[in-house]
JSON list of C-alpha atoms in Angstrom, two decimals:
[
{"chain": "I", "resi": 117, "resn": "MET", "atom": "CA", "xyz": [89.16, 108.12, 120.77]},
{"chain": "I", "resi": 118, "resn": "LYS", "atom": "CA", "xyz": [91.83, 108.79, 118.13]},
{"chain": "I", "resi": 119, "resn": "LEU", "atom": "CA", "xyz": [92.72, 112.43, 117.56]},
{"chain": "I", "resi": 120, "resn": "GLU", "atom": "CA", "xyz": [91.95, 112.13, 113.85]},
{"chain": "I", "resi": 121, "resn": "ASN", "atom": "CA", "xyz": [88.36, 111.14, 114.68]},
{"chain": "I", "resi": 122, "resn": "LEU", "atom": "CA", "xyz": [88.11, 113.94, 117.23]},
{"chain": "I", "resi": 123, "resn": "ASN", "atom": "CA", "xyz": [89.26, 116.43, 114.60]},
{"chain": "I", "resi": 124, "resn": "GLU", "atom": "CA", "xyz": [86.67, 115.18, 112.12]},
{"chain": "I", "resi": 125, "resn": "GLU", "atom": "CA", "xyz": [83.92, 115.64, 114.72]},
{"chain": "I", "resi": 126, "resn": "HIS", "atom": "CA", "xyz": [85.04, 119.19, 115.52]},
{"chain": "I", "resi": 127, "resn": "CYS", "atom": "CA", "xyz": [85.57, 120.24, 111.89]},
{"chain": "I", "resi": 128, "resn": "SER", "atom": "CA", "xyz": [81.86, 120.41, 111.17]},
{"chain": "I", "resi": 129, "resn": "HIS", "atom": "CA", "xyz": [81.38, 123.46, 113.41]},
{"chain": "I", "resi": 130, "resn": "ARG", "atom": "CA", "xyz": [84.83, 125.00, 113.74]},
{"chain": "I", "resi": 131, "resn": "LYS", "atom": "CA", "xyz": [85.82, 127.97, 111.63]},
{"chain": "I", "resi": 132, "resn": "SER", "atom": "CA", "xyz": [88.95, 130.03, 111.35]},
{"chain": "I", "resi": 133, "resn": "HIS", "atom": "CA", "xyz": [88.90, 133.65, 112.43]},
{"chain": "I", "resi": 134, "resn": "HIS", "atom": "CA", "xyz": [91.19, 135.47, 110.02]},
{"chain": "I", "resi": 135, "resn": "PRO", "atom": "CA", "xyz": [91.04, 139.25, 109.82]},
{"chain": "I", "resi": 136, "resn": "GLU", "atom": "CA", "xyz": [89.71, 140.41, 106.45]},
{"chain": "I", "resi": 137, "resn": "HIS", "atom": "CA", "xyz": [93.12, 141.73, 105.30]},
{"chain": "I", "resi": 138, "resn": "VAL", "atom": "CA", "xyz": [94.76, 138.36, 106.03]},
{"chain": "I", "resi": 139, "resn": "LYS", "atom": "CA", "xyz": [91.99, 136.54, 104.19]},
{"chain": "I", "resi": 140, "resn": "LYS", "atom": "CA", "xyz": [92.44, 138.81, 101.15]},
{"chain": "I", "resi": 141, "resn": "ASP", "atom": "CA", "xyz": [96.20, 138.24, 101.24]},
{"chain": "I", "resi": 142, "resn": "LEU", "atom": "CA", "xyz": [95.72, 134.46, 101.37]},
{"chain": "I", "resi": 143, "resn": "ILE", "atom": "CA", "xyz": [93.25, 134.53, 98.48]},
{"chain": "I", "resi": 144, "resn": "THR", "atom": "CA", "xyz": [95.63, 136.68, 96.41]},
{"chain": "I", "resi": 145, "resn": "ARG", "atom": "CA", "xyz": [98.49, 134.27, 97.10]},
{"chain": "I", "resi": 146, "resn": "LEU", "atom": "CA", "xyz": [96.33, 131.25, 96.24]},
{"chain": "I", "resi": 147, "resn": "ASN", "atom": "CA", "xyz": [95.15, 132.87, 93.00]},
{"chain": "I", "resi": 148, "resn": "ARG", "atom": "CA", "xyz": [98.79, 133.43, 92.07]},
{"chain": "I", "resi": 149, "resn": "ILE", "atom": "CA", "xyz": [99.61, 129.80, 92.92]},
{"chain": "I", "resi": 150, "resn": "GLU", "atom": "CA", "xyz": [96.66, 128.66, 90.81]},
{"chain": "I", "resi": 151, "resn": "GLY", "atom": "CA", "xyz": [98.14, 130.61, 87.91]},
{"chain": "I", "resi": 152, "resn": "GLN", "atom": "CA", "xyz": [101.54, 129.05, 88.51]},
{"chain": "I", "resi": 153, "resn": "ILE", "atom": "CA", "xyz": [99.98, 125.57, 88.39]},
{"chain": "I", "resi": 154, "resn": "ARG", "atom": "CA", "xyz": [98.27, 126.40, 85.08]},
{"chain": "I", "resi": 155, "resn": "GLY", "atom": "CA", "xyz": [101.60, 127.71, 83.81]},
{"chain": "I", "resi": 156, "resn": "ILE", "atom": "CA", "xyz": [103.37, 124.49, 84.79]},
{"chain": "I", "resi": 157, "resn": "LYS", "atom": "CA", "xyz": [100.70, 122.46, 83.01]},
{"chain": "I", "resi": 158, "resn": "GLY", "atom": "CA", "xyz": [101.21, 124.58, 79.91]},
{"chain": "I", "resi": 159, "resn": "MET", "atom": "CA", "xyz": [104.96, 124.07, 80.13]},
{"chain": "I", "resi": 160, "resn": "ILE", "atom": "CA", "xyz": [104.46, 120.31, 80.19]},
{"chain": "I", "resi": 161, "resn": "GLU", "atom": "CA", "xyz": [102.09, 120.52, 77.22]},
{"chain": "I", "resi": 162, "resn": "ARG", "atom": "CA", "xyz": [104.68, 122.58, 75.28]},
{"chain": "I", "resi": 163, "resn": "ASP", "atom": "CA", "xyz": [107.53, 120.18, 76.16]},
{"chain": "I", "resi": 164, "resn": "VAL", "atom": "CA", "xyz": [109.48, 122.92, 77.96]},
{"chain": "I", "resi": 165, "resn": "TYR", "atom": "CA", "xyz": [112.91, 121.86, 79.21]},
{"chain": "I", "resi": 166, "resn": "CYS", "atom": "CA", "xyz": [112.59, 119.76, 82.38]},
{"chain": "I", "resi": 167, "resn": "ASP", "atom": "CA", "xyz": [114.85, 121.95, 84.52]},
{"chain": "I", "resi": 168, "resn": "ASP", "atom": "CA", "xyz": [112.72, 125.00, 83.75]},
{"chain": "I", "resi": 169, "resn": "VAL", "atom": "CA", "xyz": [109.57, 123.12, 84.77]},
{"chain": "I", "resi": 170, "resn": "ILE", "atom": "CA", "xyz": [111.21, 121.91, 87.98]},
{"chain": "I", "resi": 171, "resn": "THR", "atom": "CA", "xyz": [112.23, 125.50, 88.79]},
{"chain": "I", "resi": 172, "resn": "GLN", "atom": "CA", "xyz": [108.60, 126.60, 88.46]},
{"chain": "I", "resi": 173, "resn": "ILE", "atom": "CA", "xyz": [107.44, 123.67, 90.60]},
{"chain": "I", "resi": 174, "resn": "ALA", "atom": "CA", "xyz": [109.92, 124.68, 93.31]},
{"chain": "I", "resi": 175, "resn": "ALA", "atom": "CA", "xyz": [108.65, 128.27, 93.20]},
{"chain": "I", "resi": 176, "resn": "THR", "atom": "CA", "xyz": [105.06, 127.03, 93.52]},
{"chain": "I", "resi": 177, "resn": "GLN", "atom": "CA", "xyz": [105.95, 124.80, 96.47]},
{"chain": "I", "resi": 178, "resn": "SER", "atom": "CA", "xyz": [107.63, 127.75, 98.15]},
{"chain": "I", "resi": 179, "resn": "ALA", "atom": "CA", "xyz": [104.52, 129.87, 97.61]},
{"chain": "I", "resi": 180, "resn": "LEU", "atom": "CA", "xyz": [102.32, 127.14, 99.12]},
{"chain": "I", "resi": 181, "resn": "ASN", "atom": "CA", "xyz": [104.66, 126.91, 102.09]},
{"chain": "I", "resi": 182, "resn": "SER", "atom": "CA", "xyz": [104.26, 130.65, 102.62]},
{"chain": "I", "resi": 183, "resn": "VAL", "atom": "CA", "xyz": [100.48, 130.25, 102.72]},
{"chain": "I", "resi": 184, "resn": "ALA", "atom": "CA", "xyz": [100.85, 127.40, 105.20]},
{"chain": "I", "resi": 185, "resn": "LYS", "atom": "CA", "xyz": [103.11, 129.51, 107.45]},
{"chain": "I", "resi": 186, "resn": "ILE", "atom": "CA", "xyz": [100.60, 132.36, 107.51]},
{"chain": "I", "resi": 187, "resn": "LEU", "atom": "CA", "xyz": [97.78, 129.95, 108.35]},
{"chain": "I", "resi": 188, "resn": "LEU", "atom": "CA", "xyz": [99.84, 128.19, 111.03]},
{"chain": "I", "resi": 189, "resn": "GLU", "atom": "CA", "xyz": [100.79, 131.49, 112.67]},
{"chain": "I", "resi": 190, "resn": "GLY", "atom": "CA", "xyz": [97.16, 132.58, 112.76]},
{"chain": "I", "resi": 191, "resn": "HIS", "atom": "CA", "xyz": [96.10, 129.19, 114.09]},
{"chain": "I", "resi": 192, "resn": "ILE", "atom": "CA", "xyz": [98.62, 129.31, 116.92]},
{"chain": "I", "resi": 193, "resn": "LYS", "atom": "CA", "xyz": [97.95, 132.94, 117.87]},
{"chain": "I", "resi": 194, "resn": "GLY", "atom": "CA", "xyz": [94.18, 132.55, 117.60]},
{"chain": "I", "resi": 195, "resn": "CYS", "atom": "CA", "xyz": [92.64, 129.10, 117.79]},
{"chain": "I", "resi": 196, "resn": "VAL", "atom": "CA", "xyz": [95.33, 127.44, 119.91]},
{"chain": "I", "resi": 197, "resn": "VAL", "atom": "CA", "xyz": [95.56, 130.30, 122.41]},
{"chain": "I", "resi": 198, "resn": "ASP", "atom": "CA", "xyz": [91.76, 130.51, 122.68]},
{"chain": "I", "resi": 199, "resn": "ARG", "atom": "CA", "xyz": [91.31, 126.78, 123.21]},
{"chain": "I", "resi": 200, "resn": "LEU", "atom": "CA", "xyz": [94.08, 126.66, 125.79]},
{"chain": "I", "resi": 201, "resn": "ALA", "atom": "CA", "xyz": [92.42, 129.55, 127.63]},
{"chain": "I", "resi": 202, "resn": "GLU", "atom": "CA", "xyz": [89.22, 127.48, 127.63]},
{"chain": "I", "resi": 203, "resn": "GLY", "atom": "CA", "xyz": [91.15, 124.62, 129.25]},
{"chain": "I", "resi": 204, "resn": "ASP", "atom": "CA", "xyz": [91.21, 122.47, 126.12]},
{"chain": "I", "resi": 205, "resn": "SER", "atom": "CA", "xyz": [94.70, 120.98, 126.20]},
{"chain": "I", "resi": 206, "resn": "GLU", "atom": "CA", "xyz": [93.87, 118.53, 123.37]},
{"chain": "I", "resi": 207, "resn": "ILE", "atom": "CA", "xyz": [94.65, 121.39, 121.00]},
{"chain": "I", "resi": 208, "resn": "ILE", "atom": "CA", "xyz": [98.35, 120.74, 121.66]},
{"chain": "I", "resi": 209, "resn": "ASP", "atom": "CA", "xyz": [98.06, 117.21, 120.23]},
{"chain": "I", "resi": 210, "resn": "GLU", "atom": "CA", "xyz": [96.21, 118.63, 117.23]},
{"chain": "I", "resi": 211, "resn": "LEU", "atom": "CA", "xyz": [98.92, 121.25, 116.73]},
{"chain": "I", "resi": 212, "resn": "VAL", "atom": "CA", "xyz": [101.69, 118.64, 116.87]},
{"chain": "I", "resi": 213, "resn": "ILE", "atom": "CA", "xyz": [99.94, 116.60, 114.16]},
{"chain": "I", "resi": 214, "resn": "THR", "atom": "CA", "xyz": [99.46, 119.71, 112.04]},
{"chain": "I", "resi": 215, "resn": "ILE", "atom": "CA", "xyz": [103.14, 120.62, 112.30]},
{"chain": "I", "resi": 216, "resn": "GLN", "atom": "CA", "xyz": [104.11, 117.03, 111.46]},
{"chain": "I", "resi": 217, "resn": "LYS", "atom": "CA", "xyz": [101.96, 117.23, 108.32]},
{"chain": "I", "resi": 218, "resn": "LEU", "atom": "CA", "xyz": [103.77, 120.40, 107.24]},
{"chain": "I", "resi": 219, "resn": "MET", "atom": "CA", "xyz": [107.19, 118.87, 107.92]},
{"chain": "I", "resi": 220, "resn": "ARG", "atom": "CA", "xyz": [106.60, 115.79, 105.73]},
{"chain": "I", "resi": 221, "resn": "LYS", "atom": "CA", "xyz": [107.74, 117.74, 102.72]}
]
C-alpha cells in the first residue's frame, strides 16, 4: 500500500495534540497571515509598485514557514515520538514525506 493512501486512511481519526497556548499562538499567527494576504490583494488592486508587493509576499511566506516549523516541531516531539513508542515505524516514512513537502519551496 502506498504511504499516501495509508495517510488518507489514518487522517480520518488522527488529531494533533497541541497545548492550548501553542494553538492560540498558531491561530494568532494565521490571523496575521490572513491579514497580510488581504493586504497583498489590496496592493494589487491599487497597482502598488511590484517590488513592494513582492516584499510583502516574501514576508507572508516567511510567516507561513514559521507556522510550519512550529507544527513540525510539535509533530516530531509528540506524534512521531508516541507512534515510535507504540512500535509504529511507518511514521518515519510519513515524516520524511512531510519534510520533503516543506523543502519544495
